[in-house]
CSV table of C-alpha atoms and ligand atoms in Angstrom, one decimal:
chain,number,residue,atom,x,y,z
A,1,UNK,CA,-75.9,52.0,4.2
A,2,UNK,CA,-78.3,50.6,6.7
A,3,UNK,CA,-78.3,46.8,6.4
A,4,UNK,CA,-80.2,44.1,8.3
A,5,UNK,CA,-78.9,40.6,8.7
A,6,UNK,CA,-81.6,37.9,9.4
A,7,UNK,CA,-80.6,34.3,9.9
A,8,UNK,CA,-81.1,31.4,12.3
A,9,UNK,CA,-78.6,30.8,15.0
A,10,UNK,CA,-75.2,29.8,13.6
A,11,UNK,CA,-76.1,31.1,10.0
A,12,UNK,CA,-73.0,33.3,10.2
A,13,UNK,CA,-74.5,36.7,10.9
A,14,UNK,CA,-71.7,37.7,13.3
A,15,UNK,CA,-69.0,36.3,11.1
A,16,UNK,CA,-70.2,38.2,8.0
A,17,UNK,CA,-71.1,41.4,9.8
A,18,UNK,CA,-67.5,41.6,11.3
A,19,UNK,CA,-66.0,41.5,7.8
A,20,UNK,CA,-68.5,43.9,6.2
A,21,UNK,CA,-68.3,46.4,9.0
A,22,UNK,CA,-64.5,46.5,8.4
A,23,UNK,CA,-65.1,46.8,4.6
A,24,UNK,CA,-67.8,49.5,4.8
A,25,UNK,CA,-66.3,51.2,7.9
A,26,UNK,CA,-69.7,51.3,9.6
A,27,UNK,CA,-70.6,49.9,13.1
A,28,UNK,CA,-71.7,46.4,13.6
A,29,UNK,CA,-74.7,46.5,16.0
A,30,UNK,CA,-75.6,43.1,17.5
A,31,UNK,CA,-78.5,43.0,19.9
A,32,UNK,CA,-77.2,39.5,21.1
A,33,UNK,CA,-74.0,41.3,22.1
A,34,UNK,CA,-75.9,44.1,23.7
A,35,UNK,CA,-78.0,41.8,25.7
A,36,UNK,CA,-75.1,39.6,26.8
A,37,UNK,CA,-73.3,42.8,28.0
A,38,UNK,CA,-76.4,43.9,29.9
A,39,UNK,CA,-76.7,40.3,31.4
A,40,UNK,CA,-73.3,40.6,33.0
A,41,UNK,CA,-74.4,43.5,35.1
A,42,UNK,CA,-75.3,42.3,38.6
A,43,UNK,CA,-78.7,44.0,38.5
A,44,UNK,CA,-82.3,42.9,38.4
A,45,UNK,CA,-82.3,43.8,34.8
A,46,UNK,CA,-79.2,41.7,34.1
A,47,UNK,CA,-80.9,38.7,35.8
A,48,UNK,CA,-84.1,39.2,34.0
A,49,UNK,CA,-82.2,39.3,30.5
A,50,UNK,CA,-80.3,36.1,31.6
A,51,UNK,CA,-83.5,34.3,32.3
A,52,UNK,CA,-84.5,34.8,28.6
A,53,UNK,CA,-81.4,34.5,26.6
A,54,UNK,CA,-79.8,31.6,28.5
A,55,UNK,CA,-83.0,29.6,27.9
A,56,UNK,CA,-83.0,30.5,24.1
A,57,UNK,CA,-86.1,32.6,24.3
A,58,UNK,CA,-86.3,36.1,22.9
A,59,UNK,CA,-85.9,39.1,25.3
A,60,UNK,CA,-89.1,41.2,25.5
A,61,UNK,CA,-89.5,43.6,22.5
A,62,UNK,CA,-89.7,46.8,24.8
A,63,UNK,CA,-86.4,45.9,26.4
A,64,UNK,CA,-84.6,45.3,23.1
A,65,UNK,CA,-86.1,48.4,21.5
A,66,UNK,CA,-84.9,50.5,24.5
A,67,UNK,CA,-81.3,49.2,24.1
A,68,UNK,CA,-81.3,49.5,20.3
A,69,UNK,CA,-82.8,53.0,20.0
A,70,UNK,CA,-80.4,54.4,22.5
A,71,UNK,CA,-77.5,52.9,20.3
A,72,UNK,CA,-79.0,54.3,17.1
A,73,UNK,CA,-79.0,57.8,18.5
A,74,UNK,CA,-75.2,57.8,18.9
A,75,UNK,CA,-73.1,59.9,16.5
A,76,UNK,CA,-71.1,57.1,14.9
A,77,UNK,CA,-74.1,55.5,13.2
A,78,UNK,CA,-75.0,58.6,11.1
A,79,UNK,CA,-73.5,57.1,7.9
A,80,UNK,CA,-75.1,53.7,8.4
A,81,UNK,CA,-74.8,50.5,10.3
A,82,UNK,CA,-75.2,46.7,10.2
A,83,UNK,CA,-77.9,45.2,12.3
A,84,UNK,CA,-77.1,41.7,13.3
A,85,UNK,CA,-80.0,39.7,14.8
A,86,UNK,CA,-82.4,42.7,15.0
A,87,UNK,CA,-85.2,42.9,14.2
A,88,UNK,CA,-86.4,39.5,15.3
A,89,UNK,CA,-90.1,39.9,15.6
A,90,UNK,CA,-92.8,41.8,13.5
A,91,UNK,CA,-93.4,44.4,16.2
A,92,UNK,CA,-89.6,45.1,16.3
A,93,UNK,CA,-89.5,45.5,12.5
A,94,UNK,CA,-92.5,47.8,12.7
A,95,UNK,CA,-91.0,49.9,15.4
A,96,UNK,CA,-87.7,50.1,13.5
A,97,UNK,CA,-89.6,51.3,10.4
A,98,UNK,CA,-91.3,54.0,12.5
A,99,UNK,CA,-88.1,55.1,14.1
A,100,UNK,CA,-86.4,55.4,10.6
A,101,UNK,CA,-89.4,57.0,8.9
A,102,UNK,CA,-89.5,59.8,11.7
A,103,UNK,CA,-85.9,60.6,10.7
A,104,UNK,CA,-86.5,60.4,6.9
A,105,UNK,CA,-84.5,57.2,6.7
A,106,UNK,CA,-85.0,53.7,5.4
A,107,UNK,CA,-83.2,50.3,5.3
A,108,UNK,CA,-81.2,49.8,2.2
A,109,UNK,CA,-81.3,46.0,2.2
A,110,UNK,CA,-82.2,43.0,4.3
A,111,UNK,CA,-79.9,40.0,3.9
A,112,UNK,CA,-81.3,36.7,4.7
A,113,UNK,CA,-78.6,34.1,5.5
A,114,UNK,CA,-80.0,30.6,4.8
A,115,UNK,CA,-78.7,27.3,6.1
A,116,UNK,CA,-80.3,24.0,7.1
A,117,UNK,CA,-80.8,23.1,10.7
A,118,UNK,CA,-78.5,20.1,10.8
A,119,UNK,CA,-75.6,22.3,9.7
A,120,UNK,CA,-76.5,25.1,12.2
A,121,UNK,CA,-76.6,22.6,15.1
A,122,UNK,CA,-73.2,21.1,14.1
A,123,UNK,CA,-71.6,24.6,13.8
A,124,UNK,CA,-73.0,25.8,17.2
A,125,UNK,CA,-72.0,22.5,19.0
A,126,UNK,CA,-68.5,23.0,17.6
A,127,UNK,CA,-68.5,26.7,18.7
A,128,UNK,CA,-69.4,25.7,22.3
A,129,UNK,CA,-66.1,24.0,22.6
A,130,UNK,CA,-64.2,27.2,22.0
A,131,UNK,CA,-66.6,29.9,23.2
A,132,UNK,CA,-68.5,30.2,26.4
A,133,UNK,CA,-72.1,30.8,25.5
A,134,UNK,CA,-74.6,29.3,27.9
A,135,UNK,CA,-77.2,29.0,25.1
A,136,UNK,CA,-75.0,26.8,23.0
A,137,UNK,CA,-76.1,23.4,24.5
A,138,UNK,CA,-77.9,21.0,22.0
A,139,UNK,CA,-81.3,21.5,23.8
A,140,UNK,CA,-81.1,25.3,23.8
A,141,UNK,CA,-79.9,25.4,20.2
A,142,UNK,CA,-83.0,23.5,19.3
A,143,UNK,CA,-85.1,25.9,21.2
A,144,UNK,CA,-83.5,28.9,19.4
A,145,UNK,CA,-84.1,27.2,16.1
A,146,UNK,CA,-87.8,26.9,17.0
A,147,UNK,CA,-88.0,30.5,18.0
A,148,UNK,CA,-86.4,31.5,14.7
A,149,UNK,CA,-89.0,29.5,12.8
A,150,UNK,CA,-92.0,30.9,14.7
A,151,UNK,CA,-91.1,34.4,15.6
A,152,UNK,CA,-88.4,35.6,13.3
A,153,UNK,CA,-89.0,33.8,9.9
A,154,UNK,CA,-92.3,35.7,9.3
A,155,UNK,CA,-90.0,38.8,8.9
A,156,UNK,CA,-88.8,37.3,5.6
A,157,UNK,CA,-92.3,37.8,4.1
A,158,UNK,CA,-92.5,41.3,5.7
A,159,UNK,CA,-89.3,42.5,4.0
A,160,UNK,CA,-90.1,40.6,0.8
A,161,UNK,CA,-93.2,42.7,0.5
A,162,UNK,CA,-91.2,45.9,1.2
A,163,UNK,CA,-89.0,44.7,-1.8
A,164,UNK,CA,-85.7,44.9,0.0
A,165,UNK,CA,-85.0,41.3,0.8
A,166,UNK,CA,-82.0,39.4,-0.7
A,167,UNK,CA,-81.3,35.8,0.0
A,168,UNK,CA,-77.7,34.6,0.6
A,169,UNK,CA,-76.6,30.9,0.6
A,170,UNK,CA,-75.0,30.5,4.1
A,171,UNK,CA,-73.9,27.0,3.2
A,172,UNK,CA,-70.8,28.0,1.4
A,173,UNK,CA,-67.4,28.8,3.0
A,174,UNK,CA,-67.3,32.2,4.8
A,175,UNK,CA,-65.2,33.7,2.0
A,176,UNK,CA,-67.8,32.6,-0.6
A,177,UNK,CA,-70.7,33.9,1.5
A,178,UNK,CA,-68.9,37.3,1.8
A,179,UNK,CA,-68.4,37.4,-1.9
A,180,UNK,CA,-72.1,36.7,-2.4
A,181,UNK,CA,-73.0,39.5,0.0
A,182,UNK,CA,-70.7,42.0,-1.8
A,183,UNK,CA,-72.4,41.0,-5.0
A,184,UNK,CA,-75.9,41.6,-3.5
A,185,UNK,CA,-74.8,45.0,-2.2
A,186,UNK,CA,-73.5,46.1,-5.6
A,187,UNK,CA,-76.9,45.3,-7.1
A,188,UNK,CA,-78.6,47.3,-4.4
A,189,UNK,CA,-76.3,50.2,-4.9
A,190,UNK,CA,-76.8,50.3,-8.6
A,191,UNK,CA,-80.7,50.1,-8.3
A,192,UNK,CA,-80.7,52.9,-5.7
A,193,UNK,CA,-78.6,54.8,-8.2
A,194,UNK,CA,-81.0,54.1,-11.1
A,195,UNK,CA,-84.0,55.2,-8.9
A,196,UNK,CA,-82.2,58.5,-8.1
A,197,UNK,CA,-81.7,59.3,-11.8
A,198,UNK,CA,-85.4,58.8,-12.7
B,201,AP5,P1,-77.6,36.3,18.9
B,201,AP5,O1,-76.4,36.7,19.7
B,201,AP5,O2,-78.0,37.1,17.8
B,201,AP5,O3,-77.4,34.8,18.6
B,201,AP5,P2,-78.0,33.9,17.4
B,201,AP5,O4,-79.0,34.6,16.5
B,201,AP5,O5,-78.5,32.7,18.1
B,201,AP5,O6,-76.9,33.6,16.4
B,201,AP5,P3,-75.4,33.2,16.7
B,201,AP5,O7,-74.7,34.4,17.3
B,201,AP5,O8,-75.3,31.9,17.5
B,201,AP5,O9,-74.9,32.8,15.3
B,201,AP5,P4,-74.6,33.7,14.1
B,201,AP5,O10,-75.5,33.7,13.0
B,201,AP5,O11,-74.0,35.1,14.6
B,201,AP5,O12,-73.3,32.9,13.5
B,201,AP5,P5,-71.7,33.0,13.8
B,201,AP5,O13,-71.2,33.9,12.8
B,201,AP5,O14,-71.5,33.2,15.2
B,201,AP5,O15,-78.8,36.2,20.0
B,201,AP5,C1,-78.6,35.5,21.3
B,201,AP5,C2,-79.9,35.6,22.1
B,201,AP5,O16,-80.1,37.0,22.5
B,201,AP5,C3,-81.1,35.2,21.4
B,201,AP5,O17,-81.4,33.8,21.5
B,201,AP5,C4,-82.2,36.1,22.2
B,201,AP5,O18,-82.4,35.4,23.4
B,201,AP5,C5,-81.5,37.3,22.4
B,201,AP5,N1,-81.7,38.3,21.4
B,201,AP5,C6,-80.8,38.8,20.5
B,201,AP5,N2,-81.3,39.7,19.7
B,201,AP5,C7,-82.7,39.8,20.1
B,201,AP5,C8,-83.7,40.6,19.6
B,201,AP5,N3,-83.7,41.4,18.5
B,201,AP5,N4,-84.9,40.4,20.2
B,201,AP5,C9,-85.0,39.6,21.3
B,201,AP5,N5,-84.0,38.8,21.8
B,201,AP5,C10,-82.8,38.9,21.2
B,201,AP5,O19,-71.3,31.5,13.3
B,201,AP5,C11,-71.6,30.4,14.1
B,201,AP5,C12,-70.4,29.5,14.1
B,201,AP5,O20,-70.2,28.9,12.7
B,201,AP5,C13,-69.0,30.2,14.4
B,201,AP5,O21,-68.3,29.2,15.1
B,201,AP5,C14,-68.4,30.4,13.0
B,201,AP5,O22,-67.0,30.4,13.0
B,201,AP5,C15,-69.0,29.3,12.2
B,201,AP5,N6,-69.3,29.7,10.8
B,201,AP5,C16,-69.8,30.9,10.4
B,201,AP5,N7,-70.0,30.9,9.1
B,201,AP5,C17,-69.6,29.7,8.6
B,201,AP5,C18,-69.6,29.1,7.3
B,201,AP5,N8,-69.9,29.8,6.2
B,201,AP5,N9,-69.1,27.8,7.2
B,201,AP5,C19,-68.7,27.2,8.4
B,201,AP5,N10,-68.7,27.7,9.5
B,201,AP5,C20,-69.2,28.9,9.7
B,202,MG,MG1,-74.0,36.1,16.5
């Protein structure tokens, strides 16, 4: 299965993708992790990436597309993958569609994890006490939330029109969220099955 997770910062994309990757035995591809790894390189590119992500701004589309396409050409993704935090802009979504179409593939489902901003802020401030992410300061979290609203949320309409969007209530416990995701995937699998028998 090829599954996209969309959600504001702190919605639980990483938490749920880790579980689902284990359950489905497919790779978890996080563009945030890819960019953080690239940022650690002592190169001009590393410094360029840091200047975006540490300020809570999106890295340029061409740069993210380059990293992601390279990853999607590796052998271990042939039976599917989970995309965590990608796409994040309409141009990224369109380029992903083109990339998939050229290979005769499509996304199976787009899961939208929903959660109010106050809860997201609380979660990320708490995470900043145990993890060392430079973008987890209150100001940068607010900036990331604004970026989500203006640049990423329009994707929800984009995928709704394609008919593969499923909403998931991210306000429940991680176990309840995971159970809801599994239910959504069962629905998707059975509708794909019905289509193929028509
Ligand atoms: P990215 O790494 O994708 O970060 P993000 O979207 O800001 O989201 P987070 O990783 O902070 O949160 P999450 O939804 O994964 O939640 P988590 O499971 O950790 O991107 C970082 C940056 O990279 C971007 O700002 C941008 O600059 C750049 N970037 C990345 N992709 C890009 C792209 N495609 N294009 C351009 N730029 C890109 O959970 C958060 C916390 O809450 C954890 O402590 C967790 O334990 C807790 N938690 C999780 N679920 C629950 C729950 N149900 N109840 C209570 N607590 C919970
Ligand atoms: Mg994450």
